[in-house]
C-alpha cells in the first residue's frame, strides 16, 4: 500500500486559519501534514496550535532557518504557499527549484518571467514538479454542474458577471496590508476567482476588453469599482461589473443562449452558503439546484492526488489536473490586468495577453 504524501503549508494568515486548516482536516486521511511555516515564530506557533487539534504531530517552523529545513526535507513532496501576493511567485519558484510540487494561492505577478523560470526548472529536474494555482472556483460543484448544462442553452448570445462584494470593516480581509499595497488591490485579489469561473463556464478565451474604473469608497484602495465589456473568441460579448463593497452584496453569472438561459447566483440554504443554479429551458420551465461551497476542499484533494501520482511515476512527466495549472491562473489574471489597464486609459480597447 502506498504511503500518503507528506506536505507543508507556508503561511499563517487568515485564509490558512479559516480555510486551509479546516478543509485539510476534512481530508486528513489522504496525506500527512508534516510542517507549518510562517515568517514569525509567534504566527507559526498560533497556527500550529490550531492545526494540532487534528494534526497532533505537525512541526512548527519559522524564519529562514525553518524554511530551509522544509526545502531540504526530502520527505516533503508538496507545499501549499499561502503568503502575501507580492511574495508568492518568488517563494513558489524557490520550492520548485528544490523539486517540490507547489500549490500556490491565486495571486500571480510577472507571469511571463515566472513561466520562463519554471520551464527552465522543469528541464533540469527529472519528473516535472507541479506548479498548481489555487483559484478554487473551477472546483466549485455549482460551476462544474453549470459547465455541463452549457451545452443545453445553445449558441451563446450574452454573458453577464455581476459581483457586488462585501469588503467592509467587518470583513477579516479589510485590514490586510498586502492587499492594499498590491497592484490592482481588491479588484484583482477578489475578481480573479470570478474570472476563473467565467472562463470555465464559457469554455473559450476572452480576447479583448474595454473598462471604466472608479474610486468612490476612500476606505478602500483604488480602484474599487469596475465596469467592463469583453469579447469572447467565439464572437459573443459580455459584461463584467464589480463593486468591491456594496451594502447589499450580490454575485451571479448569467449566460443567455438560443435555446435557454443559465444563471448561477450566490445563495444560502438551511444555513449553508453556496450557489443556486437555475436553468431556464426552451419550454419556459425553470429547474434549480443548490450546491454548498466545497471548492477549496475539492481543489486540495486534486492537488494531493496529483502529487501522489507524480511521485509514483517519478522520472516521467505526469499530466496534472489542468484546472490547477499555472497557465490557467495566469490567464485569469491577464484578463483582469487588461481590464485595469483599459480603466487607466479611459475605456480604450485592450487585447488580453494569451499564455
CSV table of C-alpha atoms in Angstrom, one decimal:
chain,number,residue,atom,x,y,z
A,1,UNK,CA,0.0,0.0,0.0
A,2,UNK,CA,1.4,3.4,-1.0
A,3,UNK,CA,2.2,5.9,1.8
A,4,UNK,CA,0.2,9.1,1.8
A,5,UNK,CA,2.3,12.1,0.7
A,6,UNK,CA,3.8,14.5,3.2
A,7,UNK,CA,3.0,18.2,2.7
A,8,UNK,CA,3.9,21.5,4.3
A,9,UNK,CA,1.9,24.7,4.5
A,10,UNK,CA,3.6,28.1,4.2
A,11,UNK,CA,1.6,30.9,5.8
A,12,UNK,CA,-0.2,31.7,9.0
A,13,UNK,CA,-2.7,34.3,7.8
A,14,UNK,CA,-6.5,34.5,7.7
A,15,UNK,CA,-7.0,32.1,4.8
A,16,UNK,CA,-4.8,29.4,6.3
A,17,UNK,CA,-6.6,29.6,9.6
A,18,UNK,CA,-10.1,29.8,8.4
A,19,UNK,CA,-10.0,27.7,5.2
A,20,UNK,CA,-6.9,25.6,4.7
A,21,UNK,CA,-6.6,24.0,8.1
A,22,UNK,CA,-10.4,23.3,8.4
A,23,UNK,CA,-10.5,21.9,4.8
A,24,UNK,CA,-7.4,19.9,5.2
A,25,UNK,CA,-8.9,18.4,8.4
A,26,UNK,CA,-11.8,17.1,6.3
A,27,UNK,CA,-9.4,15.0,4.1
A,28,UNK,CA,-6.7,14.2,6.7
A,29,UNK,CA,-6.7,10.5,5.7
A,30,UNK,CA,-5.2,11.5,2.3
A,31,UNK,CA,-1.9,13.0,3.4
A,32,UNK,CA,0.4,13.7,6.3
A,33,UNK,CA,0.7,17.4,7.4
A,34,UNK,CA,4.5,17.5,8.2
A,35,UNK,CA,5.0,21.2,8.9
A,36,UNK,CA,3.5,24.6,9.0
A,37,UNK,CA,5.8,27.6,8.4
A,38,UNK,CA,5.4,31.4,8.9
A,39,UNK,CA,7.8,34.3,8.9
A,40,UNK,CA,7.5,34.9,12.6
A,41,UNK,CA,7.6,32.4,15.5
A,42,UNK,CA,4.5,33.9,17.0
A,43,UNK,CA,2.4,33.4,13.8
A,44,UNK,CA,3.8,29.9,13.3
A,45,UNK,CA,3.1,28.9,16.9
A,46,UNK,CA,-0.5,30.1,16.9
A,47,UNK,CA,-1.3,28.5,13.5
A,48,UNK,CA,0.3,25.2,14.6
A,49,UNK,CA,-1.6,25.2,17.8
A,50,UNK,CA,-4.9,25.4,15.8
A,51,UNK,CA,-3.7,22.6,13.4
A,52,UNK,CA,-2.7,20.2,16.2
A,53,UNK,CA,-6.3,19.6,17.2
A,54,UNK,CA,-6.4,17.4,14.1
A,55,UNK,CA,-2.7,17.0,13.2
A,56,UNK,CA,-1.0,16.4,16.5
A,57,UNK,CA,2.4,15.7,15.1
A,58,UNK,CA,2.7,18.8,12.7
A,59,UNK,CA,6.0,20.6,13.1
A,60,UNK,CA,6.3,24.3,13.8
A,61,UNK,CA,8.8,26.2,11.5
A,62,UNK,CA,9.5,29.9,11.1
A,63,UNK,CA,12.0,32.3,9.6
A,64,UNK,CA,14.7,31.5,7.1
A,65,UNK,CA,16.1,28.6,9.0
A,66,UNK,CA,12.7,26.9,9.2
A,67,UNK,CA,12.1,27.5,5.5
A,68,UNK,CA,15.5,25.9,4.6
A,69,UNK,CA,14.5,22.8,6.8
A,70,UNK,CA,11.3,22.4,4.7
A,71,UNK,CA,13.2,22.9,1.4
A,72,UNK,CA,15.8,20.3,2.4
A,73,UNK,CA,13.4,17.7,3.8
A,74,UNK,CA,13.1,15.1,1.1
A,75,UNK,CA,10.1,13.5,2.8
A,76,UNK,CA,8.0,16.6,2.0
A,77,UNK,CA,6.8,16.3,-1.6
A,78,UNK,CA,4.2,19.0,-1.8
A,79,UNK,CA,3.9,22.6,-0.4
A,80,UNK,CA,0.9,24.9,-0.2
A,81,UNK,CA,2.1,28.5,-0.5
A,82,UNK,CA,-0.4,30.9,1.1
A,83,UNK,CA,1.5,34.1,1.6
A,84,UNK,CA,1.1,37.8,0.7
A,85,UNK,CA,0.6,38.1,-3.0
A,86,UNK,CA,3.9,40.0,-3.6
A,87,UNK,CA,6.0,37.1,-2.4
A,88,UNK,CA,4.1,34.1,-3.7
A,89,UNK,CA,5.8,33.6,-7.1
A,90,UNK,CA,9.3,34.1,-5.8
A,91,UNK,CA,8.7,31.6,-3.0
A,92,UNK,CA,7.0,29.1,-5.3
A,93,UNK,CA,9.9,29.1,-7.7
A,94,UNK,CA,12.4,28.6,-4.9
A,95,UNK,CA,10.4,25.5,-3.8
A,96,UNK,CA,10.0,24.2,-7.4
A,97,UNK,CA,13.8,24.5,-7.9
A,98,UNK,CA,14.2,22.2,-4.9
A,99,UNK,CA,11.9,19.6,-6.6
A,100,UNK,CA,8.8,20.3,-4.5
A,101,UNK,CA,5.3,20.2,-6.0
A,102,UNK,CA,3.6,23.6,-5.2
A,103,UNK,CA,0.0,24.7,-4.7
A,104,UNK,CA,0.1,28.5,-4.8
A,105,UNK,CA,-2.7,30.8,-3.7
A,106,UNK,CA,-4.1,32.6,-6.6
A,107,UNK,CA,-2.2,35.9,-6.8
A,108,UNK,CA,0.2,35.9,-9.7
A,109,UNK,CA,2.7,38.6,-10.7
A,110,UNK,CA,5.0,38.8,-13.7
A,111,UNK,CA,3.6,35.6,-15.2
A,112,UNK,CA,5.7,35.6,-18.3
A,113,UNK,CA,9.0,35.8,-16.4
A,114,UNK,CA,7.7,33.2,-13.9
A,115,UNK,CA,6.8,30.8,-16.6
A,116,UNK,CA,10.2,31.1,-18.2
A,117,UNK,CA,11.9,30.3,-14.9
A,118,UNK,CA,9.5,27.4,-14.4
A,119,UNK,CA,10.2,25.9,-17.8
A,120,UNK,CA,14.0,26.1,-17.1
A,121,UNK,CA,13.5,24.3,-13.8
A,122,UNK,CA,11.5,21.5,-15.5
A,123,UNK,CA,14.3,21.0,-18.0
A,124,UNK,CA,16.8,20.4,-15.2
A,125,UNK,CA,14.7,18.3,-12.9
A,126,UNK,CA,13.6,14.7,-13.9
A,127,UNK,CA,9.8,14.3,-13.4
A,128,UNK,CA,8.5,17.8,-13.8
A,129,UNK,CA,7.5,19.4,-10.5
A,130,UNK,CA,3.8,20.5,-10.5
A,131,UNK,CA,3.0,24.2,-10.2
A,132,UNK,CA,-0.6,24.5,-9.3
A,133,UNK,CA,-2.6,27.7,-8.7
A,134,UNK,CA,-5.5,27.7,-6.3
A,135,UNK,CA,-8.4,29.6,-7.9
A,136,UNK,CA,-10.8,27.1,-6.3
A,137,UNK,CA,-13.8,28.3,-8.3
A,138,UNK,CA,-13.0,25.9,-11.1
A,139,UNK,CA,-13.7,23.2,-8.5
A,140,UNK,CA,-16.9,24.5,-7.1
A,141,UNK,CA,-19.6,21.8,-7.7
A,142,UNK,CA,-22.1,24.6,-8.9
A,143,UNK,CA,-19.7,25.7,-11.6
A,144,UNK,CA,-18.9,22.1,-12.6
A,145,UNK,CA,-22.6,21.5,-13.0
A,146,UNK,CA,-23.2,24.7,-14.9
A,147,UNK,CA,-20.4,23.8,-17.3
A,148,UNK,CA,-22.3,20.5,-18.1
A,149,UNK,CA,-25.5,22.5,-18.7
A,150,UNK,CA,-24.0,25.0,-21.1
A,151,UNK,CA,-24.5,22.6,-24.0
A,152,UNK,CA,-28.2,22.7,-23.5
A,153,UNK,CA,-28.6,26.5,-23.9
A,154,UNK,CA,-27.4,26.5,-27.5
A,155,UNK,CA,-25.3,29.2,-29.1
A,156,UNK,CA,-24.3,32.0,-26.6
A,157,UNK,CA,-25.8,35.4,-27.2
A,158,UNK,CA,-24.9,37.3,-24.0
A,159,UNK,CA,-22.9,36.8,-20.8
A,160,UNK,CA,-23.1,38.8,-17.6
A,161,UNK,CA,-21.0,38.6,-14.4
A,162,UNK,CA,-22.1,40.8,-11.6
A,163,UNK,CA,-20.0,41.0,-8.4
A,164,UNK,CA,-21.2,43.3,-5.6
A,165,UNK,CA,-18.8,42.4,-2.8
A,166,UNK,CA,-18.8,43.0,1.0
A,167,UNK,CA,-15.3,44.2,1.6
A,168,UNK,CA,-16.1,46.5,4.6
A,169,UNK,CA,-14.6,46.9,8.1
A,170,UNK,CA,-16.5,43.8,9.3
A,171,UNK,CA,-14.7,41.6,6.7
A,172,UNK,CA,-11.5,40.0,8.2
A,173,UNK,CA,-9.6,40.8,4.9
A,174,UNK,CA,-10.5,44.5,5.0
A,175,UNK,CA,-7.3,45.5,7.0
A,176,UNK,CA,-5.0,43.1,5.1
A,177,UNK,CA,-2.0,45.4,4.4
A,178,UNK,CA,-0.6,43.4,1.4
A,179,UNK,CA,-3.9,43.6,-0.5
A,180,UNK,CA,-3.9,47.4,0.0
A,181,UNK,CA,-0.3,47.6,-1.4
A,182,UNK,CA,-0.9,45.1,-4.2
A,183,UNK,CA,-1.2,46.4,-7.8
A,184,UNK,CA,-4.9,46.0,-8.6
A,185,UNK,CA,-5.9,45.8,-4.9
A,186,UNK,CA,-9.1,44.1,-4.0
A,187,UNK,CA,-10.3,44.2,-7.6
A,188,UNK,CA,-7.5,41.8,-8.6
A,189,UNK,CA,-7.4,39.7,-5.4
A,190,UNK,CA,-11.2,39.1,-5.3
A,191,UNK,CA,-12.0,39.4,-9.0
A,192,UNK,CA,-9.6,36.7,-10.2
A,193,UNK,CA,-11.9,34.0,-8.8
A,194,UNK,CA,-14.9,35.2,-10.7
A,195,UNK,CA,-12.9,35.5,-13.9
A,196,UNK,CA,-11.8,31.9,-13.4
A,197,UNK,CA,-15.5,30.9,-13.1
A,198,UNK,CA,-16.4,32.9,-16.2
A,199,UNK,CA,-13.6,31.3,-18.3
A,200,UNK,CA,-14.5,27.8,-17.2
A,201,UNK,CA,-18.2,28.4,-17.8
A,202,UNK,CA,-18.0,29.8,-21.4
A,203,UNK,CA,-15.3,27.4,-22.4
A,204,UNK,CA,-13.4,29.9,-24.6
A,205,UNK,CA,-11.0,32.7,-24.1
A,206,UNK,CA,-11.6,36.4,-23.6
A,207,UNK,CA,-9.7,38.2,-26.4
A,208,UNK,CA,-10.4,41.9,-25.7
A,209,UNK,CA,-11.8,44.2,-23.1
A,210,UNK,CA,-12.9,47.8,-22.5
A,211,UNK,CA,-13.4,49.1,-19.0
A,212,UNK,CA,-14.1,52.1,-16.9
A,213,UNK,CA,-12.8,52.1,-13.3
A,214,UNK,CA,-13.5,54.5,-10.4
A,215,UNK,CA,-12.6,55.1,-6.8
A,216,UNK,CA,-15.6,56.0,-4.6
A,217,UNK,CA,-15.1,54.4,-1.2
A,218,UNK,CA,-12.0,56.2,0.2
A,219,UNK,CA,-11.7,53.4,2.9
A,220,UNK,CA,-10.6,51.1,0.1
A,221,UNK,CA,-7.5,51.2,-2.2
A,222,UNK,CA,-8.2,52.4,-5.8
A,223,UNK,CA,-9.9,51.3,-7.9
A,224,UNK,CA,-12.9,49.9,-6.0
A,225,UNK,CA,-15.4,49.8,-9.0
A,226,UNK,CA,-15.0,48.4,-12.5
A,227,UNK,CA,-17.5,48.1,-15.4
A,228,UNK,CA,-16.1,46.2,-18.4
A,229,UNK,CA,-17.3,44.9,-21.8
A,230,UNK,CA,-15.5,41.8,-23.0
A,231,UNK,CA,-15.3,39.9,-26.3
A,232,UNK,CA,-15.0,36.1,-26.4
A,233,UNK,CA,-13.1,34.4,-29.2
A,234,UNK,CA,-16.4,32.8,-30.3
A,235,UNK,CA,-17.8,36.2,-31.1
A,236,UNK,CA,-20.1,36.5,-28.2
A,237,UNK,CA,-19.8,39.6,-25.9
A,238,UNK,CA,-20.4,40.1,-22.3
A,239,UNK,CA,-20.2,42.4,-19.3
A,240,UNK,CA,-18.2,42.1,-16.1
A,241,UNK,CA,-19.2,44.5,-13.3
A,242,UNK,CA,-17.6,44.5,-9.9
A,243,UNK,CA,-18.2,46.7,-6.8
A,244,UNK,CA,-15.7,45.8,-4.0
A,245,UNK,CA,-18.0,46.9,-1.2
A,246,UNK,CA,-21.8,47.1,-1.5
A,247,UNK,CA,-24.5,47.4,1.2
A,248,UNK,CA,-26.5,44.6,-0.3
A,249,UNK,CA,-23.9,42.0,-1.7
A,250,UNK,CA,-24.9,40.0,-4.8
A,251,UNK,CA,-22.9,37.7,-7.0
A,252,UNK,CA,-24.1,36.0,-10.2
A,253,UNK,CA,-23.1,34.7,-13.6
A,254,UNK,CA,-25.8,34.6,-16.3
A,255,UNK,CA,-25.5,33.2,-19.8
A,256,UNK,CA,-28.2,33.6,-22.4
A,257,UNK,CA,-28.3,31.2,-25.3
A,258,UNK,CA,-30.6,30.4,-28.3
A,259,UNK,CA,-32.2,27.5,-26.5
A,260,UNK,CA,-32.2,28.6,-22.9
A,261,UNK,CA,-30.6,30.6,-20.1
A,262,UNK,CA,-28.3,29.6,-17.3
A,263,UNK,CA,-27.8,31.5,-14.1
A,264,UNK,CA,-25.6,30.9,-11.1
A,265,UNK,CA,-26.2,33.0,-8.0
A,266,UNK,CA,-24.7,33.2,-4.5
A,267,UNK,CA,-27.2,31.9,-2.1
A,268,UNK,CA,-27.8,30.5,1.4
A,269,UNK,CA,-29.9,27.4,2.1
A,270,UNK,CA,-30.5,25.9,5.6
A,271,UNK,CA,-27.6,27.9,6.9
A,272,UNK,CA,-25.2,26.6,4.3
A,273,UNK,CA,-23.5,29.1,1.9
A,274,UNK,CA,-23.1,28.2,-1.8
A,275,UNK,CA,-24.5,28.8,-5.2
A,276,UNK,CA,-28.0,28.3,-6.7
A,277,UNK,CA,-28.0,27.0,-10.3
A,278,UNK,CA,-31.1,28.0,-12.3
A,279,UNK,CA,-31.7,26.6,-15.8
A,280,UNK,CA,-34.4,28.1,-18.0
A,281,UNK,CA,-35.2,25.8,-20.9
A,282,UNK,CA,-36.9,26.3,-24.2
A,283,UNK,CA,-40.2,25.3,-22.6
A,284,UNK,CA,-40.0,28.2,-20.3
A,285,UNK,CA,-39.7,26.0,-17.2
A,286,UNK,CA,-37.0,26.7,-14.6
A,287,UNK,CA,-35.0,24.0,-12.8
A,288,UNK,CA,-33.0,24.9,-9.8
A,289,UNK,CA,-30.3,23.1,-7.7
A,290,UNK,CA,-28.3,24.4,-4.7
A,291,UNK,CA,-24.7,23.4,-4.2
A,292,UNK,CA,-22.8,24.3,-0.9
A,293,UNK,CA,-19.3,25.7,-1.2
A,294,UNK,CA,-16.6,23.0,-1.4
A,295,UNK,CA,-14.2,24.3,-4.0
A,296,UNK,CA,-11.2,24.6,-1.6
A,297,UNK,CA,-11.7,21.0,-0.4
A,298,UNK,CA,-12.0,19.6,-3.9
A,299,UNK,CA,-9.0,21.6,-5.1
A,300,UNK,CA,-6.8,20.3,-2.2
A,301,UNK,CA,-7.9,16.7,-3.0
A,302,UNK,CA,-7.0,17.2,-6.6
A,303,UNK,CA,-3.5,18.5,-5.7
A,304,UNK,CA,-2.8,15.7,-3.2
A,305,UNK,CA,-3.9,13.2,-5.8
A,306,UNK,CA,-1.6,14.8,-8.4
A,307,UNK,CA,1.5,14.7,-6.1
A,308,UNK,CA,0.8,11.1,-5.2
A,309,UNK,CA,0.6,10.1,-8.8
A,310,UNK,CA,3.6,12.2,-9.8
A,311,UNK,CA,5.6,10.5,-7.0
A,312,UNK,CA,4.6,7.0,-8.2
A,313,UNK,CA,5.5,8.0,-11.8
A,314,UNK,CA,8.7,9.8,-10.9
A,315,UNK,CA,11.0,10.2,-13.9
A,316,UNK,CA,8.2,10.7,-16.3
A,317,UNK,CA,6.1,13.8,-17.0
A,318,UNK,CA,2.8,13.2,-15.1
A,319,UNK,CA,-0.2,15.1,-16.6
A,320,UNK,CA,-1.6,17.1,-13.7
A,321,UNK,CA,-5.1,18.4,-13.3
A,322,UNK,CA,-5.4,21.2,-15.9
A,323,UNK,CA,-7.9,23.2,-13.8
A,324,UNK,CA,-5.0,23.8,-11.3
A,325,UNK,CA,-2.4,24.7,-13.9
A,326,UNK,CA,-0.3,27.9,-13.5
A,327,UNK,CA,-1.1,28.8,-17.1
A,328,UNK,CA,-4.9,28.9,-16.3
A,329,UNK,CA,-4.2,31.1,-13.2
A,330,UNK,CA,-2.0,33.4,-15.3
A,331,UNK,CA,-4.8,33.7,-17.9
A,332,UNK,CA,-7.3,34.7,-15.3
A,333,UNK,CA,-5.0,37.5,-14.1
A,334,UNK,CA,-4.3,38.6,-17.7
A,335,UNK,CA,-8.0,39.3,-18.2
A,336,UNK,CA,-8.2,41.5,-15.1
A,337,UNK,CA,-4.9,43.2,-15.9
A,338,UNK,CA,-6.3,44.1,-19.3
A,339,UNK,CA,-9.5,45.5,-17.7
A,340,UNK,CA,-7.5,47.5,-15.2
A,341,UNK,CA,-5.2,48.8,-18.0
A,342,UNK,CA,-8.2,49.8,-20.0
A,343,UNK,CA,-9.6,51.7,-17.0
A,344,UNK,CA,-6.4,53.8,-16.8
A,345,UNK,CA,-6.8,54.6,-20.5
A,346,UNK,CA,-10.5,55.8,-20.2
A,347,UNK,CA,-12.0,52.7,-21.6
A,348,UNK,CA,-9.6,52.1,-24.5
A,349,UNK,CA,-9.9,48.6,-26.1
A,350,UNK,CA,-7.1,46.3,-24.8
A,351,UNK,CA,-6.2,42.9,-26.1
A,352,UNK,CA,-5.8,40.2,-23.5
A,353,UNK,CA,-2.4,38.7,-23.3
A,354,UNK,CA,-2.5,35.0,-24.1
A,355,UNK,CA,-0.4,32.3,-22.3
